[in-house]
Amino acid sequence: MGFKINWDAMGIGASLACAIHCALLPLIMTSLPVFGINIIENKGFEYFMIFLAFAVGAYALSHGYRKHHRSFVPILLFSVGILFLLAKEIWHDYSVVLLIPAVTLIVWAHYYNFRLCRIAGHPNTTTIE
């Protein structure tokens, strides 16, 4: 028996880490200039976090689709959520308005994928064996 990774749980964790990052970063950033650190509007970090969420989520959802349930709905929900995250980076004035549906859709996609895998009768849902 090998080590198993629950990719849906990892995707949910990455999405929640992204949400916490987006909520707390403005508070932390206001104190960073006191220490001589300026990371305001760090596009590289923002796009890296979006890419990380996309990579983990795409793998988890495609695995669930191929191996367990054959439903395209979680992938569609996830894709729309990622588009909202990218839109948040383009239209900064609406970042909070775009962030809430982005995180909700991404987490819902992973949860729905998890449920579909359970319904399909796979107790170790979306794990590498």
Steps between C-alpha positions, in 0.01 A plus 500: 500500500649830387470860597173658382434867429149640506526754220157650569602575857823652372305711250262622768797580721671697222178690429453586867866602528443729203192652668688553827790650305267742323324596823807542720756633254361856502533506880852361492608720209421816692759406762772373262637845402591549866745210452620626161310239296282607209295225335196704407356389166737204467358353179745211497382369836133548414529316170707225667222442754239487223718259302551281808124487567441422133762224482384318814132545419529398137683182596253408776192566291632330186592196708150486648349541154713229334506241776171541687198691379525643144316819595632820345318727749785525757747593226262766370446650849875499560576664165255782564653550846851526352369750244364710787844488666666618180236772460580614854858562390386704199226710664647596839212728592269196513744260667280415800189468284687260270686312776189379684346312205846378392575328831140379537501339155842339544418354840155390378660327197731297727218417740269397215777288348552335840128426530481357146794272572331380819174437316693299241606272786862601536573555871861614436388777269745654258811352655817377334542129555 
